[in-house]
Coordinates of C-alpha atoms in Angstrom, one line a residue:
M1 CA -2.1 10.2 28.3
R2 CA -4.2 7.6 29.3
S3 CA -6.6 6.2 26.4
P4 CA -10.3 6.3 26.6
Y5 CA -10.4 2.6 26.7
L6 CA -7.9 2.3 29.5
T7 CA -9.9 4.7 31.4
A8 CA -13.3 2.9 30.8
L9 CA -11.8 -0.1 31.9
L10 CA -10.5 1.0 35.1
L11 CA -13.7 2.6 36.1
A12 CA -15.6 -0.6 35.1
S13 CA -13.0 -2.4 37.4
C14 CA -13.7 -0.2 40.4
S15 CA -17.2 -2.0 40.9
L16 CA -15.5 -5.4 40.9
P17 CA -14.0 -7.4 43.6
V18 CA -10.2 -7.1 43.3
F19 CA -9.9 -10.9 42.1
E20 CA -12.3 -10.2 39.2
Q21 CA -10.6 -7.1 37.6
P22 CA -10.8 -7.9 33.7
V23 CA -6.8 -7.7 32.9
P24 CA -6.0 -9.6 29.8
V25 CA -3.9 -12.7 30.6
S26 CA -2.1 -12.0 27.4
E27 CA -1.9 -9.1 24.8
A28 CA -1.3 -11.7 22.1
V29 CA -4.0 -12.1 19.6
V30 CA -5.6 -15.6 19.8
Q31 CA -7.1 -16.7 16.6
R32 CA -7.1 -20.4 16.7
V33 CA -9.1 -22.2 19.5
A34 CA -9.6 -25.9 19.9
F35 CA -11.7 -27.5 22.4
G36 CA -13.0 -30.9 23.4
S37 CA -14.7 -32.9 26.0
C38 CA -15.2 -36.7 27.3
V39 CA -11.7 -38.4 27.5
L40 CA -11.5 -41.8 29.4
Q41 CA -7.9 -41.9 31.1
G42 CA -6.4 -45.0 30.8
Q43 CA -7.6 -45.7 27.3
P44 CA -5.9 -44.8 24.1
Q45 CA -6.2 -41.1 23.1
P46 CA -4.6 -40.8 19.6
I47 CA -6.5 -37.6 19.2
W48 CA -4.1 -35.4 21.1
S49 CA -1.7 -35.8 18.0
A50 CA -4.3 -34.3 15.7
I51 CA -5.0 -31.4 18.2
A52 CA -1.4 -30.6 18.3
D53 CA -1.2 -30.8 14.6
A54 CA -4.0 -28.1 14.3
D55 CA -1.7 -25.8 16.3
P56 CA -4.2 -24.1 18.6
D57 CA -3.4 -20.9 20.3
V58 CA -5.7 -22.2 23.3
F59 CA -7.1 -25.5 24.1
I60 CA -10.2 -25.7 26.2
F61 CA -11.4 -28.7 28.2
A62 CA -15.2 -28.6 28.2
G63 CA -15.7 -31.1 30.8
D64 CA -15.6 -35.1 31.6
N65 CA -11.8 -34.4 31.5
I66 CA -11.5 -37.7 33.5
Y67 CA -14.2 -40.4 34.5
A68 CA -13.9 -40.4 38.3
D69 CA -17.2 -41.7 39.2
T70 CA -16.4 -42.2 42.9
W71 CA -16.6 -40.8 46.3
D72 CA -13.1 -41.8 47.1
V73 CA -10.8 -38.9 46.7
S74 CA -7.7 -41.0 46.1
I75 CA -9.4 -42.5 43.0
I76 CA -10.0 -39.0 41.7
E77 CA -6.5 -38.0 42.2
R78 CA -5.2 -41.1 40.8
K79 CA -7.2 -40.8 37.6
Y80 CA -5.9 -37.1 37.0
R81 CA -2.4 -38.6 37.3
Q82 CA -3.3 -41.2 34.4
L83 CA -4.4 -38.2 32.2
G84 CA -1.3 -36.3 33.2
A85 CA 0.8 -39.1 32.1
E86 CA -0.6 -39.6 28.9
P87 CA 2.1 -38.7 26.2
G88 CA -0.2 -37.2 23.7
Y89 CA -1.6 -34.9 26.3
Q90 CA 1.8 -34.1 27.7
A91 CA 3.1 -33.0 24.3
L92 CA 0.1 -30.7 23.7
R93 CA 0.3 -29.1 27.2
S94 CA 4.2 -28.5 26.5
Q95 CA 3.2 -27.1 23.0
L96 CA 0.5 -24.7 24.3
L97 CA 2.5 -23.6 27.4
A98 CA 5.4 -22.5 25.1
K99 CA 3.0 -20.0 23.6
G100 CA 2.3 -18.1 26.9
P101 CA 0.1 -18.0 29.8
G102 CA -3.5 -19.0 29.8
R103 CA -3.3 -21.4 26.8
L104 CA -4.8 -24.5 28.5
L105 CA -8.3 -24.0 29.8
A106 CA -10.9 -26.3 31.6
T107 CA -14.2 -26.7 33.2
W108 CA -15.9 -29.9 34.5
D109 CA -19.0 -31.9 33.9
D110 CA -20.3 -34.6 35.8
H111 CA -17.9 -37.3 35.6
D112 CA -14.7 -35.3 36.6
Y113 CA -16.7 -33.3 39.2
G114 CA -17.4 -36.9 40.8
E115 CA -20.2 -39.1 39.4
N116 CA -22.7 -39.7 36.6
D117 CA -25.1 -36.8 36.6
A118 CA -24.0 -35.1 39.8
Y119 CA -25.1 -31.9 40.8
R120 CA -24.8 -29.7 44.1
T121 CA -25.4 -32.5 46.5
Y122 CA -22.2 -34.7 45.5
P123 CA -20.5 -35.0 49.0
K124 CA -17.0 -34.8 47.9
K125 CA -17.4 -31.5 45.6
R126 CA -14.9 -29.4 47.7
E127 CA -12.1 -32.2 47.4
S128 CA -12.8 -32.7 43.8
R129 CA -12.7 -28.9 43.2
R130 CA -9.2 -28.8 45.0
L131 CA -7.9 -31.6 42.8
F132 CA -9.2 -30.0 39.6
L133 CA -7.6 -26.7 40.2
D134 CA -4.4 -28.4 41.3
F135 CA -4.2 -30.6 38.1
F136 CA -4.8 -27.7 35.9
E137 CA -2.2 -25.4 38.0
E138 CA -4.6 -22.9 38.9
P139 CA -2.3 -20.3 40.8
E140 CA -3.0 -20.1 44.4
N141 CA -3.9 -16.3 44.1
S142 CA -6.1 -16.6 41.4
A143 CA -9.9 -15.5 41.2
R144 CA -11.0 -19.0 40.7
R145 CA -9.5 -20.0 44.1
Q146 CA -11.3 -17.2 46.0
H147 CA -15.0 -18.5 45.3
D148 CA -16.8 -21.8 45.5
G149 CA -17.1 -24.0 42.2
I150 CA -14.6 -23.5 39.2
Y151 CA -16.3 -20.9 37.0
D152 CA -13.8 -18.6 35.4
A153 CA -13.3 -15.9 32.5
V154 CA -10.2 -15.1 30.5
L155 CA -9.4 -12.3 28.3
Y156 CA -7.0 -12.3 25.4
G157 CA -5.8 -9.5 23.0
P158 CA -5.9 -5.9 22.5
P159 CA -9.1 -3.7 21.8
G160 CA -10.4 -4.7 18.5
R161 CA -9.1 -8.2 18.7
R162 CA -10.2 -9.1 22.1
L163 CA -11.4 -12.5 22.9
Q164 CA -13.2 -13.6 26.1
V165 CA -13.6 -17.2 27.0
I166 CA -16.2 -17.9 29.7
L167 CA -16.1 -21.1 31.5
L168 CA -19.3 -22.1 33.4
D169 CA -19.7 -24.6 36.3
T170 CA -23.0 -26.4 35.5
R171 CA -22.4 -28.8 38.6
Y172 CA -21.4 -27.1 41.8
F173 CA -24.5 -24.9 42.4
R174 CA -27.0 -26.9 40.3
D175 CA -30.2 -28.2 41.7
A176 CA -31.7 -31.6 40.7
F177 CA -33.6 -32.3 37.4
D178 CA -37.1 -33.6 37.3
Q179 CA -37.0 -37.4 36.3
S180 CA -39.6 -38.1 33.4
E181 CA -42.7 -40.3 33.7
E182 CA -40.6 -42.9 31.9
A183 CA -38.0 -42.9 34.6
L184 CA -40.6 -42.9 37.3
K185 CA -42.5 -45.7 35.9
A186 CA -39.3 -47.8 35.6
G187 CA -38.9 -47.4 39.4
K188 CA -35.5 -45.4 39.0
K189 CA -34.5 -43.6 42.0
S190 CA -32.2 -41.2 40.4
G191 CA -31.0 -40.2 36.9
G192 CA -32.6 -39.8 33.6
P193 CA -34.6 -39.6 31.3
Y194 CA -35.4 -36.3 32.5
A195 CA -38.3 -33.9 31.9
P196 CA -38.2 -29.9 32.1
T197 CA -39.2 -28.6 35.4
S198 CA -41.8 -25.8 36.1
D199 CA -40.1 -24.9 39.5
T200 CA -38.6 -21.5 38.8
K201 CA -36.7 -21.5 42.2
R202 CA -34.3 -24.3 40.9
T203 CA -31.0 -23.0 39.7
M204 CA -28.3 -24.2 37.2
L205 CA -25.7 -21.9 38.2
G206 CA -26.4 -20.6 41.6
K207 CA -27.0 -16.9 42.7
E208 CA -23.4 -16.0 42.9
Q209 CA -22.4 -17.4 39.5
W210 CA -25.3 -15.8 38.0
A211 CA -24.2 -12.4 39.3
W212 CA -20.6 -13.1 38.1
L213 CA -21.8 -14.1 34.8
E214 CA -23.7 -11.1 34.1
R215 CA -20.7 -8.9 35.0
Q216 CA -18.8 -10.8 32.6
F217 CA -21.0 -9.9 29.7
E218 CA -20.5 -6.2 30.6
Q219 CA -16.7 -6.5 30.0
P220 CA -15.3 -5.2 26.7
A221 CA -14.8 -8.0 24.0
D222 CA -15.1 -8.4 20.4
L223 CA -15.7 -12.2 20.5
R224 CA -17.1 -14.2 23.4
L225 CA -16.9 -18.1 23.8
L226 CA -19.3 -19.2 26.4
V227 CA -18.2 -22.8 27.4
S228 CA -20.9 -24.9 29.1
S229 CA -20.2 -28.6 29.8
I230 CA -24.0 -29.5 28.8
P231 CA -25.8 -28.3 25.6
L232 CA -27.6 -25.2 25.8
V233 CA -29.5 -24.7 22.5
P234 CA -30.9 -28.3 21.9
D235 CA -34.1 -29.0 23.7
D236 CA -35.6 -32.2 22.4
Y237 CA -33.2 -34.5 24.4
T238 CA -34.3 -36.1 27.6
T239 CA -30.6 -36.2 29.1
E240 CA -28.8 -33.2 31.0
I241 CA -29.3 -30.3 29.0
W242 CA -30.2 -26.6 30.0
A243 CA -33.7 -27.2 28.7
M244 CA -34.5 -29.3 31.8
M245 CA -34.7 -25.8 33.6
P246 CA -36.4 -23.7 31.0
H247 CA -36.5 -20.3 33.1
E248 CA -32.6 -20.7 33.5
R249 CA -32.0 -21.4 29.9
N250 CA -34.2 -18.5 28.9
R251 CA -32.1 -16.1 31.0
I252 CA -28.9 -17.1 29.6
L253 CA -30.1 -17.1 26.1
G254 CA -31.1 -13.7 26.7
L255 CA -27.6 -12.7 27.7
V256 CA -26.3 -14.3 24.8
A257 CA -28.5 -12.6 22.2
R258 CA -28.1 -9.2 23.6
S259 CA -24.4 -9.6 23.4
G260 CA -24.4 -10.0 19.8
N261 CA -21.0 -11.5 19.7
T262 CA -21.2 -14.8 21.7
I263 CA -20.9 -18.5 20.3
I264 CA -21.5 -21.4 22.7
L265 CA -19.5 -24.4 23.0
S266 CA -20.6 -27.5 24.8
G267 CA -19.8 -31.2 25.3
D268 CA -21.0 -34.3 27.2
R269 CA -22.9 -35.9 24.2
H270 CA -20.2 -38.2 22.8
Y271 CA -20.7 -36.9 19.4
T272 CA -20.2 -33.7 17.4
E273 CA -23.1 -31.4 16.2
M274 CA -23.8 -27.8 15.3
S275 CA -27.1 -26.3 16.6
R276 CA -28.7 -22.9 15.6
M277 CA -31.9 -21.3 17.0
Q278 CA -33.5 -17.9 16.7
H279 CA -34.1 -16.4 20.1
S280 CA -36.9 -13.7 20.4
Q281 CA -37.0 -11.3 23.5
D282 CA -38.7 -7.9 23.6
G283 CA -39.3 -7.6 19.9
M284 CA -35.8 -8.5 19.1
T285 CA -34.5 -11.6 17.5
A286 CA -31.0 -13.0 17.2
P287 CA -29.5 -16.3 16.1
I288 CA -27.7 -18.4 18.6
Y289 CA -25.1 -21.0 17.8
D290 CA -24.1 -24.1 20.2
F291 CA -21.2 -26.0 18.9
T292 CA -21.0 -29.4 20.6
S293 CA -17.6 -31.4 20.4
S294 CA -17.6 -34.7 22.2
G295 CA -15.9 -37.0 22.9
L296 CA -12.3 -37.1 22.4
N297 CA -12.0 -40.9 23.0
R298 CA -15.9 -41.6 23.8
I299 CA -18.7 -42.1 21.4
W300 CA -22.4 -42.7 21.5
E301 CA -23.8 -43.5 18.3
G302 CA -27.6 -43.8 19.5
G303 CA -27.3 -40.4 20.6
A304 CA -26.1 -39.0 17.4
K305 CA -29.4 -40.3 15.8
Q306 CA -31.6 -38.7 18.3
T307 CA -33.8 -35.6 17.2
N308 CA -32.4 -32.1 17.4
R309 CA -34.6 -29.7 15.6
W310 CA -31.9 -26.9 15.9
R311 CA -29.2 -29.2 14.3
I312 CA -27.9 -27.7 11.1
E313 CA -25.2 -30.0 10.2
A314 CA -25.0 -33.8 10.3
S315 CA -24.1 -35.3 13.6
H316 CA -20.9 -37.5 13.9
A317 CA -20.4 -40.1 16.5
V318 CA -16.6 -40.5 16.1
H319 CA -13.7 -39.4 18.2
N320 CA -13.6 -35.7 17.6
F321 CA -12.4 -32.2 18.7
G322 CA -13.4 -28.7 17.6
M323 CA -11.5 -25.8 16.0
L324 CA -12.4 -22.2 15.8
Y325 CA -10.6 -20.0 13.4
V326 CA -11.1 -16.4 14.2
E327 CA -11.0 -13.5 11.5
Y328 CA -10.8 -10.0 12.9
G329 CA -11.0 -6.8 10.8
E330 CA -13.8 -4.7 9.1
D331 CA -16.2 -7.9 8.8
P332 CA -15.0 -10.3 11.5
A333 CA -16.1 -14.0 11.4
V334 CA -15.5 -17.3 13.0
T335 CA -15.2 -20.5 11.1
V336 CA -15.9 -23.6 13.2
E337 CA -15.0 -27.0 12.4
A338 CA -15.4 -30.4 13.9
L339 CA -12.2 -32.7 13.1
D340 CA -11.7 -36.4 13.8
E341 CA -8.7 -38.0 15.1
S342 CA -7.1 -38.0 11.7
G343 CA -7.5 -34.5 11.2
K344 CA -10.5 -34.8 8.7
T345 CA -13.0 -32.2 8.8
L346 CA -16.5 -33.5 9.8
I347 CA -18.4 -30.2 10.2
R348 CA -17.5 -26.7 8.8
H349 CA -19.6 -23.5 9.4
R350 CA -18.7 -19.7 8.9
I351 CA -20.3 -17.3 11.3
R352 CA -20.1 -13.5 10.6
L353 CA -20.2 -11.7 13.9
A354 CA -22.4 -9.1 12.3
D355 CA -25.1 -11.8 11.9
L356 CA -25.2 -12.4 15.7
K357 CA -26.7 -8.9 16.2
Q358 CA -30.2 -8.7 17.6
R359 CA -32.7 -7.2 15.0

């Protein structure tokens, strides 16, 4: 007899394109997730050993996986080869692949996409996409290969212990940010500092990715990890953050709040911090967490000192990675930790999934 869950899953998949049917990549339960961002290829990367010692079930690259910063496709390819030749990365990759399929995930940010602060106008984005997908060994028949950009979603585990990882693409479709008065007065033709736009026609994700994302939030999952290469909750910074497009930020915060089971993972900032805000919509309020881990071998001490009114733990400008320990059962929870390259815990915070519900 077909289970009620399977029937519901099949009915839901009927409305999706064939390449979007929500089939778990593995029925194995995933309870240890590592992630990180911002690794400069060719420079020392001792942190891979610390990540391997943490023994994650899955590792997620949250962007700036290399620093390409070029329009020369051969240079992008060479820098991926440099990362791939790093012994520590090779060892972690082998350790993960031995656990099963779908254990090494990635999205990109500006530097691996192509150049600093790049968005939809970057002229080599199609070539860069191909190199990204090839490096991370995306199958030729995968959903990711069937659409523009590199957004993706992966499911793990059986009902009751089902984890969904959603990887956003914040570069391929994104419109330009507005420069701040400071940048304009300095005569800068491009780049930050930035200021929030009032133009609600501008997009971060593009029409197709938005439609896809809304469908992903309809899929059955007990915990969702939403991976954004740039921070979503912080809104005090003048660098690349979702708050530069307030209408887009509010839209995605609404999705997260209504889901009642989503934690945001972000990168880019070259330090680690935990942010939490209360999001109110239609008379309902829910806490939203954004855990930033950056960088694997890049730091920005000045950035860590900047104001973030939503920060709930101290920021740390040291080489770091994030770990999430998932507890399923009657009172499911996630413990998030930021660790340095020696394995020392910098941040630790426990989140009960019941507390993420709208009230």
